[in-house]
C-alpha atoms as one frame of an Amber mdcrd trajectory, in Angstrom:
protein
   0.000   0.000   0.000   1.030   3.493  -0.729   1.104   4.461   3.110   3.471
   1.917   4.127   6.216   4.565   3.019   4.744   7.259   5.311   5.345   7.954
   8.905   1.950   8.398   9.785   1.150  11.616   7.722  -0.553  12.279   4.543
  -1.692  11.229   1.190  -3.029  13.768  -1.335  -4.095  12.736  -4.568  -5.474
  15.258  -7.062  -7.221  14.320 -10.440  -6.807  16.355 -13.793 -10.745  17.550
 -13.886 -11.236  16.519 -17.304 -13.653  13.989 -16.775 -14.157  12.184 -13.553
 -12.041   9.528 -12.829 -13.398   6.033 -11.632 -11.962   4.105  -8.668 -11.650
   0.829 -10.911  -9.108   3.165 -13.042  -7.762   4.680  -9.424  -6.740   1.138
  -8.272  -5.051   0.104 -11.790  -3.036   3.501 -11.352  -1.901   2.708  -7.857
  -1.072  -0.902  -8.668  -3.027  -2.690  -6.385  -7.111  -4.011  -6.074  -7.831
  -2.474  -2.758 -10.298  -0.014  -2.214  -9.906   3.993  -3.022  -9.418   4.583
   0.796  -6.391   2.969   1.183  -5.093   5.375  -0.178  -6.088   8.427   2.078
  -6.258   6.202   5.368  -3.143   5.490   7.998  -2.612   1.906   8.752  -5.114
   2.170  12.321  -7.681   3.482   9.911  -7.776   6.909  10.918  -8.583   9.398
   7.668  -4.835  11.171   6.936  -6.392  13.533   3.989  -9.643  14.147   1.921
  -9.262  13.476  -1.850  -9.004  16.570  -3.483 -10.339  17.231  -6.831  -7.915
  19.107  -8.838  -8.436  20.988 -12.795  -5.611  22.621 -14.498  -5.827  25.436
 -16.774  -3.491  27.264 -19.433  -2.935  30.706 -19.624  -1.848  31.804 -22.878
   0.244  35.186 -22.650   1.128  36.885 -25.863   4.397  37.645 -25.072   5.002
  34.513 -24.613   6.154  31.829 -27.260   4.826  29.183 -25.148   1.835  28.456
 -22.871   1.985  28.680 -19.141   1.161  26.025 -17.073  -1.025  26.830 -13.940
  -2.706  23.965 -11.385  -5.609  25.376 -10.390  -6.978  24.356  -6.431  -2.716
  24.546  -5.742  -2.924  25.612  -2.235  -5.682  23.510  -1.575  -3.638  20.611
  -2.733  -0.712  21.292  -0.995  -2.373  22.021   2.358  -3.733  18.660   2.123
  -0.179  17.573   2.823  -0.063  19.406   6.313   3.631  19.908   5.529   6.305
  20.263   8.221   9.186  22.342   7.717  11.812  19.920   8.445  10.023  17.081
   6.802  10.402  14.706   3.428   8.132  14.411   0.334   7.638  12.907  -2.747
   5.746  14.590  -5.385   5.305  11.801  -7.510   3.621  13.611 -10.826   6.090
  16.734 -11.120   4.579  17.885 -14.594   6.034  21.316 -15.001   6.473  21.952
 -11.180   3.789  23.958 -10.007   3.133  21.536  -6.944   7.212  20.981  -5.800
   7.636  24.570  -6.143   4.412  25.155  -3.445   5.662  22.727  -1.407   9.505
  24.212  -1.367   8.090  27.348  -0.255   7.244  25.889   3.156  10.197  23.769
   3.542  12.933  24.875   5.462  16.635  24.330   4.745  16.026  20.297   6.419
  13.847  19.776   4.385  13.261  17.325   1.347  11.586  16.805  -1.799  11.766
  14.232  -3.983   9.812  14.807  -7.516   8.997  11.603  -9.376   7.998  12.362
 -13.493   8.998   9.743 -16.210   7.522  12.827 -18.676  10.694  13.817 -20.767
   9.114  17.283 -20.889   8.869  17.278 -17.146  12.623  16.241 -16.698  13.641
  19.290 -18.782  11.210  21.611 -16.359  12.730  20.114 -13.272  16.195  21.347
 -14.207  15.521  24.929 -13.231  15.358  23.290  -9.840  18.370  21.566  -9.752
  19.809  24.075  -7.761  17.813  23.771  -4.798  19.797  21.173  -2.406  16.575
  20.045  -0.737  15.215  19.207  -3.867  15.527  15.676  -6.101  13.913  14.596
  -8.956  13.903  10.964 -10.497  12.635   9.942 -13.521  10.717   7.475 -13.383
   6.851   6.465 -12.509   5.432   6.568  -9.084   3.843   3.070  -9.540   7.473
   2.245  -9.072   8.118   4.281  -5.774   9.966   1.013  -3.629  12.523   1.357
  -6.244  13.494   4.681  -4.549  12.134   5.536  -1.368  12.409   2.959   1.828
   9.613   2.218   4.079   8.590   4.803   6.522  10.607   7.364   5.124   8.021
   9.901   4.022   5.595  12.747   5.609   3.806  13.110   3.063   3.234  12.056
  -0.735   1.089  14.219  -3.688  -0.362  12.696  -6.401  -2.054  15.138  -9.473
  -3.250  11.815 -11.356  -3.980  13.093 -15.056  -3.006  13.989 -17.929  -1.891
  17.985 -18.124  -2.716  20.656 -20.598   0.524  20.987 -21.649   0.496  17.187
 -22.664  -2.627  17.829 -23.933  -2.232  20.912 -26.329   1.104  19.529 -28.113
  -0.159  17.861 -30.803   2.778  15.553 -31.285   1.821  13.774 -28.081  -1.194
  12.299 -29.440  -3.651  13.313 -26.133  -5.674  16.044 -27.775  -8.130  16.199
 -30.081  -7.245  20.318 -31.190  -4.706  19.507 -33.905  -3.498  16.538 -36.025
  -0.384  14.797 -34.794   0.547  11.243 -34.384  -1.330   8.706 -32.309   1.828
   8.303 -29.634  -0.490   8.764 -26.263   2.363   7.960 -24.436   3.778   9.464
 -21.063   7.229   8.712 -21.263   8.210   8.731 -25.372  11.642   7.595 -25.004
  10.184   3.661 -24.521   7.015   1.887 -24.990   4.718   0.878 -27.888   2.642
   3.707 -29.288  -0.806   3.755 -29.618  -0.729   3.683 -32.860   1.600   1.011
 -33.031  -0.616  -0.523 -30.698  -3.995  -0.143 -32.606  -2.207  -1.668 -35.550
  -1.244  -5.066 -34.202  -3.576  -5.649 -31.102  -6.111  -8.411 -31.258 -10.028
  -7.363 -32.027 -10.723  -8.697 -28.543  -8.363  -6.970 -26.785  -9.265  -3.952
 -28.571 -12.555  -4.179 -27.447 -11.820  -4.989 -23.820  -9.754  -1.491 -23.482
 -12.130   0.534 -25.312 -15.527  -1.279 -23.050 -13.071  -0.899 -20.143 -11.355
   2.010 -20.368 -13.788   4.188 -22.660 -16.864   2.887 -21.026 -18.157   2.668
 -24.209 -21.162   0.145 -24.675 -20.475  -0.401 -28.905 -16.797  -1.306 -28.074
 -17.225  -4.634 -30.365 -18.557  -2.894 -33.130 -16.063  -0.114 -32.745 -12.958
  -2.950 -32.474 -14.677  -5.035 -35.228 -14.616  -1.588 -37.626 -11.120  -0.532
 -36.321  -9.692  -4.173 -37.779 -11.479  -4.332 -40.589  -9.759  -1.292 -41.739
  -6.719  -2.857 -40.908  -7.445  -5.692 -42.952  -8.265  -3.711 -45.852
């Protein structure tokens, strides 16, 4: 469970407001089948943090050659975390920042950050960090947080589960539906298949069992059925 690497403090886990997400898609996420609580909840069962809902928007400044990201409900977020001056976090979705550089503000010189991304964009943001001795950033996924952080070794851990506007107004990345780009729809694009590449070889079933599941979409056979008959043809 993701508490185990907590000393009895807090979970925060914020969700890109695009459309809600469901628990069953919560627990995949997380890597395990237990319930949505277990994620907010100390090991004596005593609630650590609400879930917060979290949206992110874009400003788009004309000055500007690119578009600003901004997480909207940040404070909110962040205060979820109760965070301690002198204490050690893991932001483990960095995206461009806006949560690490909250949470910085209220460390003191003790204390620690660690930013998980495996985002090649968000690597790149994280460098105007690198500075900052209390901060570290891995890249990597948080599914894969034993890899890097021991047991009991964390006050606190925020989650913005999501995908960002940034991710989703470059067209190259394949998430948005404002521009033509190719169908990549992947987080880290340095490894992995695309979707494209996906589409193109995946059985009909299995097609159908990610759109039903994942799209909750009740014509996924027919839309699977279509999808490799094109193929075919």
């Amino acid at each position: 469970m993701t508490y185990r690497f907590l000393k009895n403090a807090s979970v925060c886990i914020s969700f890109l407001f695009i459309s809600t997400l469901p628990a069953f898609a919560l627990d995949r996420i997380m890597g395990h089948g237990g319930p949505v609580k277990d994620l907010v909840v100390s090991p004596n069962d005593q609630l650590l943090a609400s879930v917060s809902f979290d949206y992110s928007v874009v400003l788009w400044d004309t000055q500007l050659t690119q578009a600003e990201h901004v997480s909207v409900l940040l404070a909110e977020s962040v205060s979820a975390l109760s965070v301690r001056a002198d204490g050690s976090y893991l932001d483990g979705t960095f995206g461009r920042g806006g949560h690490s550089r909250e949470i910085l503000s209220l460390l003191s010189p003790t204390g620690q950050l660690m930013a998980v991304d495996k985002d090649p964009a968000a690597e790149v943001s994280a460098k105007a960090l690198a500075d900052d001795s209390r901060f570290k950033f891995v890249a990597g996924s948080f599914a894969d947080i034993s890899g890097f952080v021991s047991d009991g070794s964390l006050d606190g851990i925020l989650l913005d589960l999501g995908v960002s506007s940034p991710q989703l107004d470059d067209a190259a990345r394949g998430f948005g539906f404002n521009g033509d780009g190719p169908l990549d729809m992947r987080m880290d694009t340095r490894s992995g298949m695309t979707a494209a590449e996906w589409i193109a070889s995946a059985p009909e079933q299995e097609i159908a069992d990610v759109i039903k599941t994942y799209g909750e979409e009740r014509f996924a056979k027919r839309m699977a059925s279509a999808i490799v008959k094109v193929r075919v043809d």
